[in-house]
PDB file of C-alpha atoms in Angstrom:
ATOM      1  CA  UNK Z   1     -13.677  46.749   1.488  1.00  0.00           C
ATOM      2  CA  UNK Z   2     -11.053  47.727  -0.736  1.00  0.00           C
ATOM      3  CA  UNK Z   3     -10.954  47.077  -4.632  1.00  0.00           C
ATOM      4  CA  UNK Z   4      -8.551  44.136  -5.896  1.00  0.00           C
ATOM      5  CA  UNK Z   5      -5.186  45.382  -5.961  1.00  0.00           C
ATOM      6  CA  UNK Z   6      -2.888  45.722  -8.878  1.00  0.00           C
ATOM      7  CA  UNK Z   7      -3.609  47.143 -12.390  1.00  0.00           C
ATOM      8  CA  UNK Z   8      -6.459  46.126 -14.195  1.00  0.00           C
ATOM      9  CA  UNK Z   9      -5.764  43.340 -16.740  1.00  0.00           C
ATOM     10  CA  UNK Z  10      -8.945  44.066 -19.204  1.00  0.00           C
ATOM     11  CA  UNK Z  11      -7.463  43.873 -22.361  1.00  0.00           C
ATOM     12  CA  UNK Z  12      -9.906  46.873 -23.556  1.00  0.00           C
ATOM     13  CA  UNK Z  13      -8.214  49.205 -21.427  1.00  0.00           C
ATOM     14  CA  UNK Z  14      -5.093  47.953 -23.088  1.00  0.00           C
ATOM     15  CA  UNK Z  15      -6.237  48.787 -26.151  1.00  0.00           C
ATOM     16  CA  UNK Z  16      -7.318  52.005 -25.013  1.00  0.00           C
ATOM     17  CA  UNK Z  17      -3.625  52.966 -23.344  1.00  0.00           C
ATOM     18  CA  UNK Z  18      -2.171  52.206 -26.593  1.00  0.00           C
ATOM     19  CA  UNK Z  19      -4.192  54.864 -28.239  1.00  0.00           C
ATOM     20  CA  UNK Z  20      -3.927  57.688 -25.445  1.00  0.00           C
ATOM     21  CA  UNK Z  21      -0.736  60.144 -25.262  1.00  0.00           C
ATOM     22  CA  UNK Z  22       1.451  58.991 -22.169  1.00  0.00           C
ATOM     23  CA  UNK Z  23       0.349  60.308 -18.818  1.00  0.00           C
ATOM     24  CA  UNK Z  24       3.423  59.918 -17.231  1.00  0.00           C
ATOM     25  CA  UNK Z  25       3.927  63.181 -14.431  1.00  0.00           C
ATOM     26  CA  UNK Z  26       5.347  66.449 -15.835  1.00  0.00           C
ATOM     27  CA  UNK Z  27       5.971  69.732 -14.550  1.00  0.00           C
ATOM     28  CA  UNK Z  28       3.367  72.259 -13.727  1.00  0.00           C
ATOM     29  CA  UNK Z  29       2.782  74.397 -17.345  1.00  0.00           C
ATOM     30  CA  UNK Z  30       3.429  77.900 -17.107  1.00  0.00           C
ATOM     31  CA  UNK Z  31       0.203  80.207 -17.207  1.00  0.00           C
ATOM     32  CA  UNK Z  32       0.331  82.490 -20.226  1.00  0.00           C
ATOM     33  CA  UNK Z  33      -1.936  83.817 -23.127  1.00  0.00           C
ATOM     34  CA  UNK Z  34      -4.616  84.398 -20.727  1.00  0.00           C
ATOM     35  CA  UNK Z  35      -4.575  81.476 -18.534  1.00  0.00           C
ATOM     36  CA  UNK Z  36      -4.348  81.844 -14.989  1.00  0.00           C
ATOM     37  CA  UNK Z  37      -4.717  78.772 -13.505  1.00  0.00           C
ATOM     38  CA  UNK Z  38      -4.563  74.921 -14.403  1.00  0.00           C
ATOM     39  CA  UNK Z  39      -6.902  71.851 -13.167  1.00  0.00           C
ATOM     40  CA  UNK Z  40      -6.934  68.430 -13.578  1.00  0.00           C
ATOM     41  CA  UNK Z  41      -9.860  65.976 -14.122  1.00  0.00           C
ATOM     42  CA  UNK Z  42     -10.518  61.967 -13.962  1.00  0.00           C
ATOM     43  CA  UNK Z  43     -11.875  59.682 -16.639  1.00  0.00           C
ATOM     44  CA  UNK Z  44     -11.998  56.626 -14.684  1.00  0.00           C
ATOM     45  CA  UNK Z  45     -13.337  53.488 -16.313  1.00  0.00           C
ATOM     46  CA  UNK Z  46     -13.968  50.264 -14.636  1.00  0.00           C
ATOM     47  CA  UNK Z  47     -13.836  47.202 -15.869  1.00  0.00           C
ATOM     48  CA  UNK Z  48     -16.769  44.683 -15.531  1.00  0.00           C
ATOM     49  CA  UNK Z  49     -19.429  43.088 -18.463  1.00  0.00           C
ATOM     50  CA  UNK Z  50     -19.329  46.328 -19.088  1.00  0.00           C
ATOM     51  CA  UNK Z  51     -16.758  49.584 -19.283  1.00  0.00           C
ATOM     52  CA  UNK Z  52     -18.335  52.310 -16.677  1.00  0.00           C
ATOM     53  CA  UNK Z  53     -17.127  55.551 -16.148  1.00  0.00           C
ATOM     54  CA  UNK Z  54     -17.402  57.565 -13.034  1.00  0.00           C
ATOM     55  CA  UNK Z  55     -19.223  60.943 -13.161  1.00  0.00           C
ATOM     56  CA  UNK Z  56     -20.256  63.163 -10.424  1.00  0.00           C
ATOM     57  CA  UNK Z  57     -23.214  65.193  -9.868  1.00  0.00           C
ATOM     58  CA  UNK Z  58     -21.479  69.168  -8.727  1.00  0.00           C
ATOM     59  CA  UNK Z  59     -23.424  70.469  -5.822  1.00  0.00           C
ATOM     60  CA  UNK Z  60     -25.377  73.796  -5.994  1.00  0.00           C
ATOM     61  CA  UNK Z  61     -23.538  76.867  -4.799  1.00  0.00           C
ATOM     62  CA  UNK Z  62     -23.181  80.137  -5.352  1.00  0.00           C
ATOM     63  CA  UNK Z  63     -20.981  81.624  -7.330  1.00  0.00           C
ATOM     64  CA  UNK Z  64     -19.563  78.299  -8.776  1.00  0.00           C
ATOM     65  CA  UNK Z  65     -19.723  78.658 -12.756  1.00  0.00           C
ATOM     66  CA  UNK Z  66     -20.598  74.826 -12.565  1.00  0.00           C
ATOM     67  CA  UNK Z  67     -22.654  74.553  -9.819  1.00  0.00           C
ATOM     68  CA  UNK Z  68     -25.310  71.581 -10.347  1.00  0.00           C
ATOM     69  CA  UNK Z  69     -23.374  70.200 -13.332  1.00  0.00           C
ATOM     70  CA  UNK Z  70     -22.546  66.721 -14.722  1.00  0.00           C
ATOM     71  CA  UNK Z  71     -18.863  66.247 -14.567  1.00  0.00           C
ATOM     72  CA  UNK Z  72     -15.848  64.356 -14.267  1.00  0.00           C
ATOM     73  CA  UNK Z  73     -13.462  64.305 -10.727  1.00  0.00           C
ATOM     74  CA  UNK Z  74     -11.705  66.702 -10.541  1.00  0.00           C
ATOM     75  CA  UNK Z  75     -10.032  70.158  -9.642  1.00  0.00           C
ATOM     76  CA  UNK Z  76      -7.776  73.213  -9.604  1.00  0.00           C
ATOM     77  CA  UNK Z  77      -4.158  72.142  -8.363  1.00  0.00           C
ATOM     78  CA  UNK Z  78      -2.716  72.962  -5.298  1.00  0.00           C
ATOM     79  CA  UNK Z  79       0.690  74.126  -3.953  1.00  0.00           C
ATOM     80  CA  UNK Z  80       1.085  70.533  -2.436  1.00  0.00           C
ATOM     81  CA  UNK Z  81       0.613  68.853  -5.935  1.00  0.00           C
ATOM     82  CA  UNK Z  82       3.475  67.387  -7.354  1.00  0.00           C
ATOM     83  CA  UNK Z  83       2.317  67.626 -10.729  1.00  0.00           C
ATOM     84  CA  UNK Z  84      -1.075  67.673 -12.821  1.00  0.00           C
ATOM     85  CA  UNK Z  85      -1.386  63.819 -12.691  1.00  0.00           C
ATOM     86  CA  UNK Z  86      -1.468  64.121  -8.798  1.00  0.00           C
ATOM     87  CA  UNK Z  87      -3.901  67.144  -8.664  1.00  0.00           C
ATOM     88  CA  UNK Z  88      -6.069  64.575 -10.730  1.00  0.00           C
ATOM     89  CA  UNK Z  89      -5.727  61.732  -8.119  1.00  0.00           C
ATOM     90  CA  UNK Z  90      -5.968  64.012  -5.097  1.00  0.00           C
ATOM     91  CA  UNK Z  91      -9.322  65.409  -6.104  1.00  0.00           C
ATOM     92  CA  UNK Z  92     -10.516  62.407  -7.422  1.00  0.00           C
ATOM     93  CA  UNK Z  93      -9.627  60.844  -3.809  1.00  0.00           C
ATOM     94  CA  UNK Z  94     -11.383  64.242  -1.854  1.00  0.00           C
ATOM     95  CA  UNK Z  95     -14.333  64.576  -4.025  1.00  0.00           C
ATOM     96  CA  UNK Z  96     -15.034  60.350  -4.443  1.00  0.00           C
ATOM     97  CA  UNK Z  97     -13.042  58.688  -2.263  1.00  0.00           C
ATOM     98  CA  UNK Z  98     -11.791  56.676  -5.080  1.00  0.00           C
ATOM     99  CA  UNK Z  99      -7.865  56.287  -4.309  1.00  0.00           C
ATOM    100  CA  UNK Z 100      -6.319  55.956  -7.609  1.00  0.00           C
ATOM    101  CA  UNK Z 101      -2.532  55.519  -6.343  1.00  0.00           C
ATOM    102  CA  UNK Z 102      -3.463  52.406  -4.609  1.00  0.00           C
ATOM    103  CA  UNK Z 103      -6.536  50.857  -6.836  1.00  0.00           C
ATOM    104  CA  UNK Z 104      -5.976  52.522 -10.285  1.00  0.00           C
ATOM    105  CA  UNK Z 105      -3.229  52.848 -13.131  1.00  0.00           C
ATOM    106  CA  UNK Z 106      -2.918  55.728 -15.248  1.00  0.00           C
ATOM    107  CA  UNK Z 107      -3.762  55.056 -19.170  1.00  0.00           C
ATOM    108  CA  UNK Z 108      -2.974  58.257 -20.259  1.00  0.00           C
ATOM    109  CA  UNK Z 109      -4.138  61.773 -21.015  1.00  0.00           C
ATOM    110  CA  UNK Z 110      -6.311  63.912 -23.258  1.00  0.00           C
ATOM    111  CA  UNK Z 111      -5.754  67.353 -25.162  1.00  0.00           C
ATOM    112  CA  UNK Z 112      -6.118  70.008 -22.924  1.00  0.00           C
ATOM    113  CA  UNK Z 113      -9.368  72.131 -23.007  1.00  0.00           C
ATOM    114  CA  UNK Z 114     -10.019  75.691 -22.015  1.00  0.00           C
ATOM    115  CA  UNK Z 115     -12.998  77.473 -21.723  1.00  0.00           C
ATOM    116  CA  UNK Z 116     -14.551  78.845 -25.011  1.00  0.00           C
ATOM    117  CA  UNK Z 117     -16.617  81.857 -23.060  1.00  0.00           C
ATOM    118  CA  UNK Z 118     -15.690  84.852 -21.269  1.00  0.00           C
ATOM    119  CA  UNK Z 119     -18.303  83.762 -18.633  1.00  0.00           C
ATOM    120  CA  UNK Z 120     -16.572  81.210 -17.271  1.00  0.00           C
ATOM    121  CA  UNK Z 121     -12.782  81.587 -15.319  1.00  0.00           C
ATOM    122  CA  UNK Z 122      -9.594  81.582 -17.188  1.00  0.00           C
ATOM    123  CA  UNK Z 123      -8.536  78.004 -16.431  1.00  0.00           C
ATOM    124  CA  UNK Z 124      -6.790  75.156 -18.137  1.00  0.00           C
ATOM    125  CA  UNK Z 125      -8.026  71.395 -17.551  1.00  0.00           C
ATOM    126  CA  UNK Z 126      -5.783  68.421 -18.253  1.00  0.00           C
ATOM    127  CA  UNK Z 127      -8.196  65.250 -18.559  1.00  0.00           C
ATOM    128  CA  UNK Z 128      -6.510  61.847 -17.318  1.00  0.00           C
ATOM    129  CA  UNK Z 129      -7.668  58.261 -18.299  1.00  0.00           C
ATOM    130  CA  UNK Z 130      -7.362  55.429 -15.701  1.00  0.00           C
ATOM    131  CA  UNK Z 131      -8.479  52.260 -15.449  1.00  0.00           C
ATOM    132  CA  UNK Z 132      -9.916  50.708 -12.081  1.00  0.00           C
ATOM    133  CA  UNK Z 133     -11.082  46.987 -11.080  1.00  0.00           C
ATOM    134  CA  UNK Z 134     -14.377  46.160 -11.349  1.00  0.00           C
ATOM    135  CA  UNK Z 135     -15.368  45.954  -7.635  1.00  0.00           C
ATOM    136  CA  UNK Z 136     -14.088  49.588  -7.270  1.00  0.00           C
ATOM    137  CA  UNK Z 137     -17.294  51.470  -5.571  1.00  0.00           C
ATOM    138  CA  UNK Z 138     -17.452  55.563  -5.453  1.00  0.00           C
ATOM    139  CA  UNK Z 139     -19.373  57.666  -2.660  1.00  0.00           C
ATOM    140  CA  UNK Z 140     -20.059  60.948  -2.236  1.00  0.00           C
ATOM    141  CA  UNK Z 141     -16.789  62.332  -0.377  1.00  0.00           C
ATOM    142  CA  UNK Z 142     -17.154  66.567  -0.392  1.00  0.00           C
ATOM    143  CA  UNK Z 143     -19.702  68.749   0.233  1.00  0.00           C
ATOM    144  CA  UNK Z 144     -18.930  69.953  -3.436  1.00  0.00           C
ATOM    145  CA  UNK Z 145     -20.575  66.848  -4.506  1.00  0.00           C
ATOM    146  CA  UNK Z 146     -24.242  66.088  -4.688  1.00  0.00           C
ATOM    147  CA  UNK Z 147     -23.903  62.527  -6.195  1.00  0.00           C
ATOM    148  CA  UNK Z 148     -21.577  59.886  -7.837  1.00  0.00           C
ATOM    149  CA  UNK Z 149     -22.737  57.002 -10.631  1.00  0.00           C
ATOM    150  CA  UNK Z 150     -20.972  54.724 -12.493  1.00  0.00           C
ATOM    151  CA  UNK Z 151     -22.403  55.162 -15.973  1.00  0.00           C
ATOM    152  CA  UNK Z 152     -21.850  52.440 -19.140  1.00  0.00           C
ATOM    153  CA  UNK Z 153     -19.521  53.325 -21.480  1.00  0.00           C
ATOM    154  CA  UNK Z 154     -22.278  51.870 -24.514  1.00  0.00           C
ATOM    155  CA  UNK Z 155     -24.654  54.926 -23.229  1.00  0.00           C
ATOM    156  CA  UNK Z 156     -21.725  57.832 -24.902  1.00  0.00           C
ATOM    157  CA  UNK Z 157     -21.432  55.506 -28.089  1.00  0.00           C
ATOM    158  CA  UNK Z 158     -25.641  55.003 -28.601  1.00  0.00           C
ATOM    159  CA  UNK Z 159     -26.887  57.955 -30.924  1.00  0.00           C
ATOM    160  CA  UNK Z 160     -29.794  58.430 -28.882  1.00  0.00           C
ATOM    161  CA  UNK Z 161     -27.971  59.973 -26.065  1.00  0.00           C
ATOM    162  CA  UNK Z 162     -26.648  62.725 -28.639  1.00  0.00           C
ATOM    163  CA  UNK Z 163     -28.463  65.857 -28.571  1.00  0.00           C
ATOM    164  CA  UNK Z 164     -28.448  69.865 -27.900  1.00  0.00           C
ATOM    165  CA  UNK Z 165     -29.159  71.501 -24.667  1.00  0.00           C
ATOM    166  CA  UNK Z 166     -30.525  75.319 -24.292  1.00  0.00           C
ATOM    167  CA  UNK Z 167     -28.740  77.349 -21.823  1.00  0.00           C
ATOM    168  CA  UNK Z 168     -29.455  80.739 -20.073  1.00  0.00           C
ATOM    169  CA  UNK Z 169     -26.434  82.545 -20.162  1.00  0.00           C
ATOM    170  CA  UNK Z 170     -27.373  86.138 -18.519  1.00  0.00           C
ATOM    171  CA  UNK Z 171     -29.687  87.918 -20.973  1.00  0.00           C
ATOM    172  CA  UNK Z 172     -29.521  85.125 -23.861  1.00  0.00           C
ATOM    173  CA  UNK Z 173     -29.883  81.783 -23.859  1.00  0.00           C
ATOM    174  CA  UNK Z 174     -27.662  79.516 -26.419  1.00  0.00           C
ATOM    175  CA  UNK Z 175     -27.848  75.951 -27.560  1.00  0.00           C
ATOM    176  CA  UNK Z 176     -25.097  73.379 -27.095  1.00  0.00           C
ATOM    177  CA  UNK Z 177     -24.509  69.800 -27.816  1.00  0.00           C
ATOM    178  CA  UNK Z 178     -24.938  67.539 -25.323  1.00  0.00           C
ATOM    179  CA  UNK Z 179     -24.989  63.924 -23.871  1.00  0.00           C
ATOM    180  CA  UNK Z 180     -28.732  63.316 -22.455  1.00  0.00           C
ATOM    181  CA  UNK Z 181     -28.405  60.651 -19.644  1.00  0.00           C
ATOM    182  CA  UNK Z 182     -31.201  59.853 -17.269  1.00  0.00           C
ATOM    183  CA  UNK Z 183     -29.529  61.739 -14.342  1.00  0.00           C
ATOM    184  CA  UNK Z 184     -28.409  64.765 -16.025  1.00  0.00           C
ATOM    185  CA  UNK Z 185     -27.195  66.721 -19.113  1.00  0.00           C
ATOM    186  CA  UNK Z 186     -23.735  66.428 -20.229  1.00  0.00           C
ATOM    187  CA  UNK Z 187     -22.181  69.713 -21.718  1.00  0.00           C
ATOM    188  CA  UNK Z 188     -19.968  72.442 -22.128  1.00  0.00           C
ATOM    189  CA  UNK Z 189     -16.172  71.685 -20.948  1.00  0.00           C
ATOM    190  CA  UNK Z 190     -16.975  67.953 -19.682  1.00  0.00           C
ATOM    191  CA  UNK Z 191     -18.979  67.627 -23.332  1.00  0.00           C
ATOM    192  CA  UNK Z 192     -15.843  68.192 -25.039  1.00  0.00           C
ATOM    193  CA  UNK Z 193     -13.550  66.327 -22.923  1.00  0.00           C
ATOM    194  CA  UNK Z 194     -15.803  63.203 -23.651  1.00  0.00           C
ATOM    195  CA  UNK Z 195     -16.198  64.284 -27.561  1.00  0.00           C
ATOM    196  CA  UNK Z 196     -12.070  64.274 -27.279  1.00  0.00           C
ATOM    197  CA  UNK Z 197     -12.141  60.523 -25.594  1.00  0.00           C
ATOM    198  CA  UNK Z 198     -14.515  58.877 -28.095  1.00  0.00           C
ATOM    199  CA  UNK Z 199     -12.837  60.233 -31.128  1.00  0.00           C
ATOM    200  CA  UNK Z 200      -9.614  58.111 -29.516  1.00  0.00           C
ATOM    201  CA  UNK Z 201     -12.063  55.360 -28.854  1.00  0.00           C
ATOM    202  CA  UNK Z 202     -12.617  55.240 -32.949  1.00  0.00           C
ATOM    203  CA  UNK Z 203      -9.361  54.004 -33.611  1.00  0.00           C
ATOM    204  CA  UNK Z 204      -8.804  51.106 -31.022  1.00  0.00           C
ATOM    205  CA  UNK Z 205     -10.663  47.811 -30.300  1.00  0.00           C
ATOM    206  CA  UNK Z 206     -12.440  49.450 -27.657  1.00  0.00           C
ATOM    207  CA  UNK Z 207     -15.263  50.702 -29.333  1.00  0.00           C
ATOM    208  CA  UNK Z 208     -15.276  47.419 -31.465  1.00  0.00           C
ATOM    209  CA  UNK Z 209     -15.969  45.286 -28.521  1.00  0.00           C
ATOM    210  CA  UNK Z 210     -18.998  47.432 -27.138  1.00  0.00           C
ATOM    211  CA  UNK Z 211     -20.233  47.173 -30.621  1.00  0.00           C
ATOM    212  CA  UNK Z 212     -19.304  50.910 -31.683  1.00  0.00           C
TER     213      UNK Z 212
END
């Protein structure tokens, strides 16, 4: 069963859209200053009594620096992608079965994030925010994904989920800020994207409506 057609009419999403940078398609940025590749991820908000965000748990794979991590759907741009917005929608469809071109509406984009450690690839990640109808479902659609889940946005506003996590990096262990969820820990690049998103929400009516 397909979700309801048309743009989500939730006023919370309209309030959020007014605070985000436009998500219009744009040419691929040039690689430079050490950046060798570009990727796009989708922060997808589903309307309903609560706003939900779609998360994935990446499958464990040798050689994948994000193996087993909680993350947002997305991935590297490919030669056939028209632009980074298209990259985000294509990767989301391939990983979760959510057809953003048919079911969703782009609300805007967040600032680009890049790895801050030399152990990760030199890649720029471009986050796009989408709204989808409240009857939108998701499924594991790729062997690169171990699980998908809709998580209430209010959980990220709850200070009890904010904390730190110790991550072994070679011969040393470092402490990183994170969100502690029952399904896993969100840290690193995904944590930075969510932090940027919550900063945008602080100046919108969305957080007020959620009691933040």
